[in-house]
PDB file of C-alpha atoms in Angstrom:
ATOM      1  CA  UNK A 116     -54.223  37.567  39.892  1.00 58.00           C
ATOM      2  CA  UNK A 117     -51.811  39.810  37.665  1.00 81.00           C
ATOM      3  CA  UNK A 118     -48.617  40.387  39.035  1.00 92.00           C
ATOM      4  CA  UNK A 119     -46.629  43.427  38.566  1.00 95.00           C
ATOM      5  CA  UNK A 120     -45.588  44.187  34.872  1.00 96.00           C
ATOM      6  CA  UNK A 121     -43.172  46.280  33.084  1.00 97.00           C
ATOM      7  CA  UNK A 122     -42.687  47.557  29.783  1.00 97.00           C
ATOM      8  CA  UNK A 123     -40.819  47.751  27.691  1.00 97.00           C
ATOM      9  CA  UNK A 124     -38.902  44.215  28.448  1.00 96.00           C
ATOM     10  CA  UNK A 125     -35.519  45.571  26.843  1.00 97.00           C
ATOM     11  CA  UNK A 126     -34.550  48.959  25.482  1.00 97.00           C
ATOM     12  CA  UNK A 127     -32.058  49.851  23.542  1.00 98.00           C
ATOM     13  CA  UNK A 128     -31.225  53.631  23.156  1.00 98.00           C
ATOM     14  CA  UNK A 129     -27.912  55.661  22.274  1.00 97.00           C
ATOM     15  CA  UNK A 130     -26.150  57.880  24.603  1.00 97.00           C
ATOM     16  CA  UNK A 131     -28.044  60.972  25.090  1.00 97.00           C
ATOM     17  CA  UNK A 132     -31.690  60.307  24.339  1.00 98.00           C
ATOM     18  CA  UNK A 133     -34.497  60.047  26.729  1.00 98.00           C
ATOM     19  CA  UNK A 134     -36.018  56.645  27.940  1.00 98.00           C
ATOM     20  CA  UNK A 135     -39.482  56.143  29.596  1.00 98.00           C
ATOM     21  CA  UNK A 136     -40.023  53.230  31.703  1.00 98.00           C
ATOM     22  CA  UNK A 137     -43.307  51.673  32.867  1.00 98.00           C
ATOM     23  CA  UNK A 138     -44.579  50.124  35.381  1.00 97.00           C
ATOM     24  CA  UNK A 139     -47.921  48.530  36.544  1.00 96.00           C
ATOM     25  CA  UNK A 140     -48.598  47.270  39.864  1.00 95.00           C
ATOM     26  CA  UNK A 141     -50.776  45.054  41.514  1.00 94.00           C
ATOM     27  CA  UNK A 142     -54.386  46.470  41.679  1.00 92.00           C
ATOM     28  CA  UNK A 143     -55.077  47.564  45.211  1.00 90.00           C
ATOM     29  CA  UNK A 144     -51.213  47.852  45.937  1.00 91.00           C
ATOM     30  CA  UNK A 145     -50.574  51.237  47.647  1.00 89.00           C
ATOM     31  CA  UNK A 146     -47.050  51.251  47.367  1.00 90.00           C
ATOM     32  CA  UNK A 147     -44.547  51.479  44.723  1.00 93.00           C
ATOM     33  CA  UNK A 148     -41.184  51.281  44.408  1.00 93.00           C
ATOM     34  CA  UNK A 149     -37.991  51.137  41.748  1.00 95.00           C
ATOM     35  CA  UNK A 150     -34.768  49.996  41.754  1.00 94.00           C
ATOM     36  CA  UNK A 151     -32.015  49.668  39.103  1.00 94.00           C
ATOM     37  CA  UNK A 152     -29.582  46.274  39.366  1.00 92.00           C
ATOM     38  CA  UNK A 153     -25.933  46.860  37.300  1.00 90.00           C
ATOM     39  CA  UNK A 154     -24.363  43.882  36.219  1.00 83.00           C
ATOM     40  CA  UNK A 155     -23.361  41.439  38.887  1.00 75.00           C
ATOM     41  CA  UNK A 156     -24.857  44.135  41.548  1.00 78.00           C
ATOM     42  CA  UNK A 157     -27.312  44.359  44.371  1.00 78.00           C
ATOM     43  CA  UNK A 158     -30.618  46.255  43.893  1.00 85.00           C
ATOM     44  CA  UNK A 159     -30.080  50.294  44.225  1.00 89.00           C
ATOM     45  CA  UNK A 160     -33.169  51.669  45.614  1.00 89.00           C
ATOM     46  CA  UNK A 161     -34.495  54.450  43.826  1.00 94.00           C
ATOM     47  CA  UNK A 162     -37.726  56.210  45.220  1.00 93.00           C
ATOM     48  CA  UNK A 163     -40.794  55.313  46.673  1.00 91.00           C
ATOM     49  CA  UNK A 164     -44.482  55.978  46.280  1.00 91.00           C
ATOM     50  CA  UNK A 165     -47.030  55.143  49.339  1.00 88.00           C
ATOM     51  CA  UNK A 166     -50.312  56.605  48.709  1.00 83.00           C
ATOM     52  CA  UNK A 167     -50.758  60.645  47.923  1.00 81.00           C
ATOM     53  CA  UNK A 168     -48.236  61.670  49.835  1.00 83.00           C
ATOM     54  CA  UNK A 169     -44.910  62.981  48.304  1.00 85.00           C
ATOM     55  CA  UNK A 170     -42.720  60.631  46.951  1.00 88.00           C
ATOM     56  CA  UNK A 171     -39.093  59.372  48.492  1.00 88.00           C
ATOM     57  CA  UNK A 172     -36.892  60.601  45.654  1.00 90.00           C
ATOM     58  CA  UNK A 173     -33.418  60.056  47.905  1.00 88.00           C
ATOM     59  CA  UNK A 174     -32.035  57.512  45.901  1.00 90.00           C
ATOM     60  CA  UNK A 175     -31.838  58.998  42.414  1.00 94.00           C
ATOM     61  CA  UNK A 176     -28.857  59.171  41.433  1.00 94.00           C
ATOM     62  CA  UNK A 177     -29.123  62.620  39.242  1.00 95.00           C
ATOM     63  CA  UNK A 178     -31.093  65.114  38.742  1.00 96.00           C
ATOM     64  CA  UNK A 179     -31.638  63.456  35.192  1.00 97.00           C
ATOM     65  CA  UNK A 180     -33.617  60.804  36.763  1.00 97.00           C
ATOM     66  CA  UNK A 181     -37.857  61.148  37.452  1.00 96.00           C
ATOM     67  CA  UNK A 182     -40.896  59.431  38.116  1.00 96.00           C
ATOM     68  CA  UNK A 183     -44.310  59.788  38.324  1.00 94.00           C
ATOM     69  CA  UNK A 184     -47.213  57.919  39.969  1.00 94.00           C
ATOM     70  CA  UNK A 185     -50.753  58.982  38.115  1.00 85.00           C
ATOM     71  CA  UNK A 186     -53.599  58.081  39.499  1.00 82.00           C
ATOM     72  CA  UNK A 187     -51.433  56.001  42.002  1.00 78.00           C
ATOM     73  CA  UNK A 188     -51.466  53.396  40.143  1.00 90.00           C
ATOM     74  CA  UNK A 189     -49.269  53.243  36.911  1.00 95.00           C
ATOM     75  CA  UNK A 190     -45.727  54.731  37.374  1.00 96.00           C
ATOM     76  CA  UNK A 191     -43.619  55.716  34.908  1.00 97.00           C
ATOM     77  CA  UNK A 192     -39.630  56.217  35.341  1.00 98.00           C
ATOM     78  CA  UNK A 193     -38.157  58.923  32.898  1.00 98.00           C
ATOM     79  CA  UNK A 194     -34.140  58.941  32.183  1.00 98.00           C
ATOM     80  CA  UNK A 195     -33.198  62.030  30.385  1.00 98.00           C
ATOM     81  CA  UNK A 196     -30.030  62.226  28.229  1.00 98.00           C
ATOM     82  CA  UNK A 197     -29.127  58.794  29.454  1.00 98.00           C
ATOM     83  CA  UNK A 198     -25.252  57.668  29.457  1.00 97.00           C
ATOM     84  CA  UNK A 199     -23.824  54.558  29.483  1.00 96.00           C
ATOM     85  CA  UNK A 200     -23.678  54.096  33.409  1.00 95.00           C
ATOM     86  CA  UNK A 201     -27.315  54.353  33.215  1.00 97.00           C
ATOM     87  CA  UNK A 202     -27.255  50.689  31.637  1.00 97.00           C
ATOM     88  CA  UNK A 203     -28.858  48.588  34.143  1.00 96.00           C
ATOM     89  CA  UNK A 204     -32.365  46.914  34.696  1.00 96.00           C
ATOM     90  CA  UNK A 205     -34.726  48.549  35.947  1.00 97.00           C
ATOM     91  CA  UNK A 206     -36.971  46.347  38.797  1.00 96.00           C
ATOM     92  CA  UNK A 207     -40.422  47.845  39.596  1.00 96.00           C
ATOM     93  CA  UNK A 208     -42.069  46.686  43.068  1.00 94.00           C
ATOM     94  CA  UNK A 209     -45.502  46.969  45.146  1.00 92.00           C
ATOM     95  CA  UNK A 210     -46.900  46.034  47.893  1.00 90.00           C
ATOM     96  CA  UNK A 211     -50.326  46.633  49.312  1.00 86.00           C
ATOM     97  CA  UNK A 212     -49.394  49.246  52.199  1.00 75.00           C
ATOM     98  CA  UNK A 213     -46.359  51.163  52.994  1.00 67.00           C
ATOM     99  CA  UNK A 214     -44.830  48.009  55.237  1.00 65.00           C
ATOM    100  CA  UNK A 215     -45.773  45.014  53.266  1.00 71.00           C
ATOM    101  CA  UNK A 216     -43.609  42.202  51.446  1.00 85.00           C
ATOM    102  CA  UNK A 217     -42.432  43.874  47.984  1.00 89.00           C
ATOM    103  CA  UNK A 218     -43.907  42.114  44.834  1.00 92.00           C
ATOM    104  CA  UNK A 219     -41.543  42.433  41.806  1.00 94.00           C
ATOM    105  CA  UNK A 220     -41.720  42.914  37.982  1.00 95.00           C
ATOM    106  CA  UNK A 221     -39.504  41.521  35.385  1.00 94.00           C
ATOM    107  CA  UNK A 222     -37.689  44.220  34.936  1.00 96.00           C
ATOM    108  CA  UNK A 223     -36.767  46.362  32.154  1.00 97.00           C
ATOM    109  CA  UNK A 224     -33.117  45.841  30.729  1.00 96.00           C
ATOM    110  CA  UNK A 225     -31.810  48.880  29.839  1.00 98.00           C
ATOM    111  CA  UNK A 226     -28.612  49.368  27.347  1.00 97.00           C
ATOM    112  CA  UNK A 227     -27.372  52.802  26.679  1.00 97.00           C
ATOM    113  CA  UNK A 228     -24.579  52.281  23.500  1.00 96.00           C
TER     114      UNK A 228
ATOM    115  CA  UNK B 160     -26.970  52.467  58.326  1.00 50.00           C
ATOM    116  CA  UNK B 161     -25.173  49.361  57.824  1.00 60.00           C
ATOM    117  CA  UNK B 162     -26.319  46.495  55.580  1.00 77.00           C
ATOM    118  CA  UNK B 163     -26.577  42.620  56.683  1.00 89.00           C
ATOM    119  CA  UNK B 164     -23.491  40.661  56.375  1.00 92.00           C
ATOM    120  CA  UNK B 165     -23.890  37.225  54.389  1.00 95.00           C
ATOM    121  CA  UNK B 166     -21.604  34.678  53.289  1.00 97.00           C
ATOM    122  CA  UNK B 167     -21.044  35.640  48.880  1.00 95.00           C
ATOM    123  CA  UNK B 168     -21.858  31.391  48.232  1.00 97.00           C
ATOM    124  CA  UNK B 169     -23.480  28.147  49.738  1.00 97.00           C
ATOM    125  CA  UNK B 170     -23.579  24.895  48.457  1.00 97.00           C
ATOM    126  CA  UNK B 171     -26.648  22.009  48.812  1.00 96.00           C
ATOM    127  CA  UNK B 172     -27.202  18.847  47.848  1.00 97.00           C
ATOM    128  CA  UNK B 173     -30.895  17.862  46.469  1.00 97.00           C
ATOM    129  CA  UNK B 174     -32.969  17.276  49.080  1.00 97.00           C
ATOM    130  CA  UNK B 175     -31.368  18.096  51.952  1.00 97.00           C
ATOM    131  CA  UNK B 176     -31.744  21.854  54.239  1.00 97.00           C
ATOM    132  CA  UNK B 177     -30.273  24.677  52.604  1.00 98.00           C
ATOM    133  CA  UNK B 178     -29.290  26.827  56.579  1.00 98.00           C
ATOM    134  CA  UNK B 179     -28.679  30.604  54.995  1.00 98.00           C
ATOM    135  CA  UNK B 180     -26.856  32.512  57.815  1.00 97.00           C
ATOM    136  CA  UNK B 181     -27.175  36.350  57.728  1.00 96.00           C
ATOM    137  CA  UNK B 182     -25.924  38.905  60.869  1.00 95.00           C
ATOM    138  CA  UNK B 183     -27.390  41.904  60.820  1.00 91.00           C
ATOM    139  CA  UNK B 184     -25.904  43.269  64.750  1.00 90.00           C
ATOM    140  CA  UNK B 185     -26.924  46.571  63.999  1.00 86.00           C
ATOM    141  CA  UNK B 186     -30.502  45.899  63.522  1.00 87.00           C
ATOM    142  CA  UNK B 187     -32.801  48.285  65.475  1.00 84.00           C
ATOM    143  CA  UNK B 188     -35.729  47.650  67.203  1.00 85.00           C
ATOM    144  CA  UNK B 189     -38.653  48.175  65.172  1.00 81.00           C
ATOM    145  CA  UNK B 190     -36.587  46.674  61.793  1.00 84.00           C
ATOM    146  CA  UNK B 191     -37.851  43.269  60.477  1.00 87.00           C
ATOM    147  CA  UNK B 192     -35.537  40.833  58.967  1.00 90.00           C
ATOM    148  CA  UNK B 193     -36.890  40.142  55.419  1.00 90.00           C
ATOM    149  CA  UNK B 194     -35.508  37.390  52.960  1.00 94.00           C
ATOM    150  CA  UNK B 195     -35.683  37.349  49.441  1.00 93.00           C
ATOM    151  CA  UNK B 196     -34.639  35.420  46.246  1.00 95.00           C
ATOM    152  CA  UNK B 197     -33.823  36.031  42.276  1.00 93.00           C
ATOM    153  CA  UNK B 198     -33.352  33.500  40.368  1.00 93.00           C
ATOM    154  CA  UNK B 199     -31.194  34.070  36.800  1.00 87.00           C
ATOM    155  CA  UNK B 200     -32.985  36.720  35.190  1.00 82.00           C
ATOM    156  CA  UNK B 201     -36.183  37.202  37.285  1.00 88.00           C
ATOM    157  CA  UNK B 202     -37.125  39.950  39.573  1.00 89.00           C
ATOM    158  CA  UNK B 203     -37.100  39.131  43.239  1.00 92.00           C
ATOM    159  CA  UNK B 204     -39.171  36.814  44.974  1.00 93.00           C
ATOM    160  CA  UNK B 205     -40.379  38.053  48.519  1.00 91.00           C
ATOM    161  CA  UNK B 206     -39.588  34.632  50.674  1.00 95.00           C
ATOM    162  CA  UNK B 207     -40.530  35.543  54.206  1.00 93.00           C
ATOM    163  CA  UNK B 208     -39.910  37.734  57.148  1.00 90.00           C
ATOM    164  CA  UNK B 209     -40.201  38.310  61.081  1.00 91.00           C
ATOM    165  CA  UNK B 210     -39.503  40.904  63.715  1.00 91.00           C
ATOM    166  CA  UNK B 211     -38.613  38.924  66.741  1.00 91.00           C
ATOM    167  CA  UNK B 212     -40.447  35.189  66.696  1.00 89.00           C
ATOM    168  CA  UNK B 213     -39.275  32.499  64.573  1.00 94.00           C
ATOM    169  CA  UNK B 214     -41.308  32.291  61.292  1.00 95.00           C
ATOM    170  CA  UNK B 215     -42.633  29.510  59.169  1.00 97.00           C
ATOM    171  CA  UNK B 216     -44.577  29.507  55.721  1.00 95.00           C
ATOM    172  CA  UNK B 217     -44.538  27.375  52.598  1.00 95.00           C
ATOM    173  CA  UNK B 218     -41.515  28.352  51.254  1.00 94.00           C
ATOM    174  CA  UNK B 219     -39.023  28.279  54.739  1.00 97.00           C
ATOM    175  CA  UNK B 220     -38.638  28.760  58.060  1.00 98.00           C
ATOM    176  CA  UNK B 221     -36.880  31.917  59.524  1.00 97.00           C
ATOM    177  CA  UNK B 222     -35.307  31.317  62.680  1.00 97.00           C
ATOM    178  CA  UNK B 223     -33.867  34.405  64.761  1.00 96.00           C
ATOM    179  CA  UNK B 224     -31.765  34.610  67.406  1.00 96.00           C
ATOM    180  CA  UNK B 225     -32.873  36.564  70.818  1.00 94.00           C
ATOM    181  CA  UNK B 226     -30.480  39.473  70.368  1.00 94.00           C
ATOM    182  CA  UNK B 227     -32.027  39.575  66.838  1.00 94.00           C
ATOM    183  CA  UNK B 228     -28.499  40.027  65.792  1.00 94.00           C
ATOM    184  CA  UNK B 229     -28.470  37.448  63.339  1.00 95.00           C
ATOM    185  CA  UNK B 230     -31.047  34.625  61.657  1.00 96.00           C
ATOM    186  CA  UNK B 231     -31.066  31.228  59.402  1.00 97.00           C
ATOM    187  CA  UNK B 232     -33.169  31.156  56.528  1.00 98.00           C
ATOM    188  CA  UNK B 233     -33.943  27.292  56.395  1.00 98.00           C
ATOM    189  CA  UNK B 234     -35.046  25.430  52.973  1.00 97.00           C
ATOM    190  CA  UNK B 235     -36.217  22.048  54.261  1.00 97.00           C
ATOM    191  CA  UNK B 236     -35.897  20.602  51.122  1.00 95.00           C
ATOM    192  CA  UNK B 237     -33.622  21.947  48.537  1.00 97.00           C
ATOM    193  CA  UNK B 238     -34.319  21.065  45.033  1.00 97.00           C
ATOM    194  CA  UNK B 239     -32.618  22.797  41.616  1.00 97.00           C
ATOM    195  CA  UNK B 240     -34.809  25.448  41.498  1.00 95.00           C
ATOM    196  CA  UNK B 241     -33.879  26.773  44.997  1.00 97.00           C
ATOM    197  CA  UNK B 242     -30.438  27.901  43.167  1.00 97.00           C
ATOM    198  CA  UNK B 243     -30.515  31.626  43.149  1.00 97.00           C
ATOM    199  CA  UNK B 244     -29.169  33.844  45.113  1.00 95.00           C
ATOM    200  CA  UNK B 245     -30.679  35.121  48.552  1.00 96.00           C
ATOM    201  CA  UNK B 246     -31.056  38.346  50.315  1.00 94.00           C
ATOM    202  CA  UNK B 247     -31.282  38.897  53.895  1.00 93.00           C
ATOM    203  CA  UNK B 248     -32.450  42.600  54.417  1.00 88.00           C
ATOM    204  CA  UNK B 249     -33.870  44.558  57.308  1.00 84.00           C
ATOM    205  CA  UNK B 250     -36.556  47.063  57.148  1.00 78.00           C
ATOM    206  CA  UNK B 251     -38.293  49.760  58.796  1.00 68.00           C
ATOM    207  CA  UNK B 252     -41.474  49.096  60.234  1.00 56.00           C
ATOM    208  CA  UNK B 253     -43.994  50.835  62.652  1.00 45.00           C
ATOM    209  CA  UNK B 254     -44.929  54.099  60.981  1.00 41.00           C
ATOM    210  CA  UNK B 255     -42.307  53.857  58.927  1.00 44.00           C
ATOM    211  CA  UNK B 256     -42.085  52.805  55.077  1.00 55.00           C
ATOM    212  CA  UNK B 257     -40.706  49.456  54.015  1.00 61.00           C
ATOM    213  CA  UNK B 258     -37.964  50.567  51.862  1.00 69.00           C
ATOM    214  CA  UNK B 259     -35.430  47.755  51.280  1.00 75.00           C
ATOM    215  CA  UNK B 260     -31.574  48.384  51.512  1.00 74.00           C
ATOM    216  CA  UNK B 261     -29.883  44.977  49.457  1.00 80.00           C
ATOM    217  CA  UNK B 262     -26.602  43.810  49.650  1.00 80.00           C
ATOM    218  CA  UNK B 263     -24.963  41.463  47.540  1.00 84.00           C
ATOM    219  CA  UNK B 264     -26.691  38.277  49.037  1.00 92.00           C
ATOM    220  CA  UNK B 265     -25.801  34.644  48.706  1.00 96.00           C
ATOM    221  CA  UNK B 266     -25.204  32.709  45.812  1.00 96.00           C
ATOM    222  CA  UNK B 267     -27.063  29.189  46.640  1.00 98.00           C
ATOM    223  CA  UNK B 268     -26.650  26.837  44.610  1.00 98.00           C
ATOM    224  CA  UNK B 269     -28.309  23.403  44.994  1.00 97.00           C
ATOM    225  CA  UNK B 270     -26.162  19.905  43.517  1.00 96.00           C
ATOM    226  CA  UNK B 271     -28.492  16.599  42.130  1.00 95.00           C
TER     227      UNK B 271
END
């Protein structure tokens, strides 16, 4: 079946706009999760969604940094007035319940010039 | 919360076992060891995990150690596309959610 996409693939923006960042997991997959992975860095965890309960927001790194989960399906990861240690990409992960192995996307390369 | 402890690169020839070592001593007891891969530009590729037993699917075998201090990942057979570089993580489990904590992993990279 469909694994777990993300658009767009790259995104180029300058230094104070707003980005949007989507992802779409695999049908039926409860949980969701995003990271961000700097150049020659580990993943950074970055919140988690299991179900309807509230999301794990403890690894944003600012206040300019949100997500949303509608419908619990597609998520969407919003980056206002984005600077250039925002550049990164931006991994999107499921998994069918809240303790499963993690399925990743592609990932969305983000530049911020 | 510490992170796992791997060696930063491995070498393999073609063909033979590719033994990843990773020590994670401060594991607790409901945390599962979980392995994963990226390859160069890819997202990361869930390999396999276990809680206490030694584990064994398509892709490797996970063998842990009774303390559950530390644990191989095993590639029987290496081949070129193995080369990437390999997590070892642990996660909560029981009630708990399965957020992963990575470190900076091992670079594996397999010879002809």
């Amino acid at each position: 079946g469909a694994g777990v996409s993300q658009s767009p693939s790259n995104k180029v923006t300058e230094k104070g706009k707003d980005v949007e960042l989507r992802c779409d997991p695999i049908s039926g997959h409860t949980a969701l999760y995003w990271y961000r992975q700097s150049l020659g860095q580990g993943l950074e965890f970055l919140i988690y969604f299991q179900g309807n309960s509230a999301p794990d927001k403890s690894g944003l790194p600012s206040d300019r940094f949100s997500a949303e989960r509608t419908g619990g399906s597609v998520s969407t990861l919003t980056i206002q007035r984005t600077q250039q240690e925002d550049s990164a990409v931006y991994l999107c992960a499921s998994s069918l319940a809240s303790f499963h192995e993690q399925y990743f996307g592609p990932g969305t390369r983000l530049t911020v010039t | 919360d510490a992170k796992t402890t791997q060696p930063t690169s491995m070498d393999c020839a073609e063909g033979r076992a590719a033994n990843l070592p990773c020590n994670h001593s401060t594991i607790s007891g409901n945390e599962y060891v979980y392995w994963y891969r990226q390859i160069h530009s890819q997202g990361p590729q869930y390999i396999i995990h276990g809680l206490k037993n030694n584990e064994t699917n398509e892709m490797a075998s996970l063998i842990i150690t009774e303390d559950r201090k530390s644990s191989t990942l095993i590639l029987p057979h290496a081949t070129l596309r193995d080369t990437a570089v390999y997590y070892c993580l642990k996660g909560a489990g029981g009630t708990s959610y399965g957020k992963l904590t990575f470190g900076q992993g091992t670079i594996l990279t397999v010879h002809p």
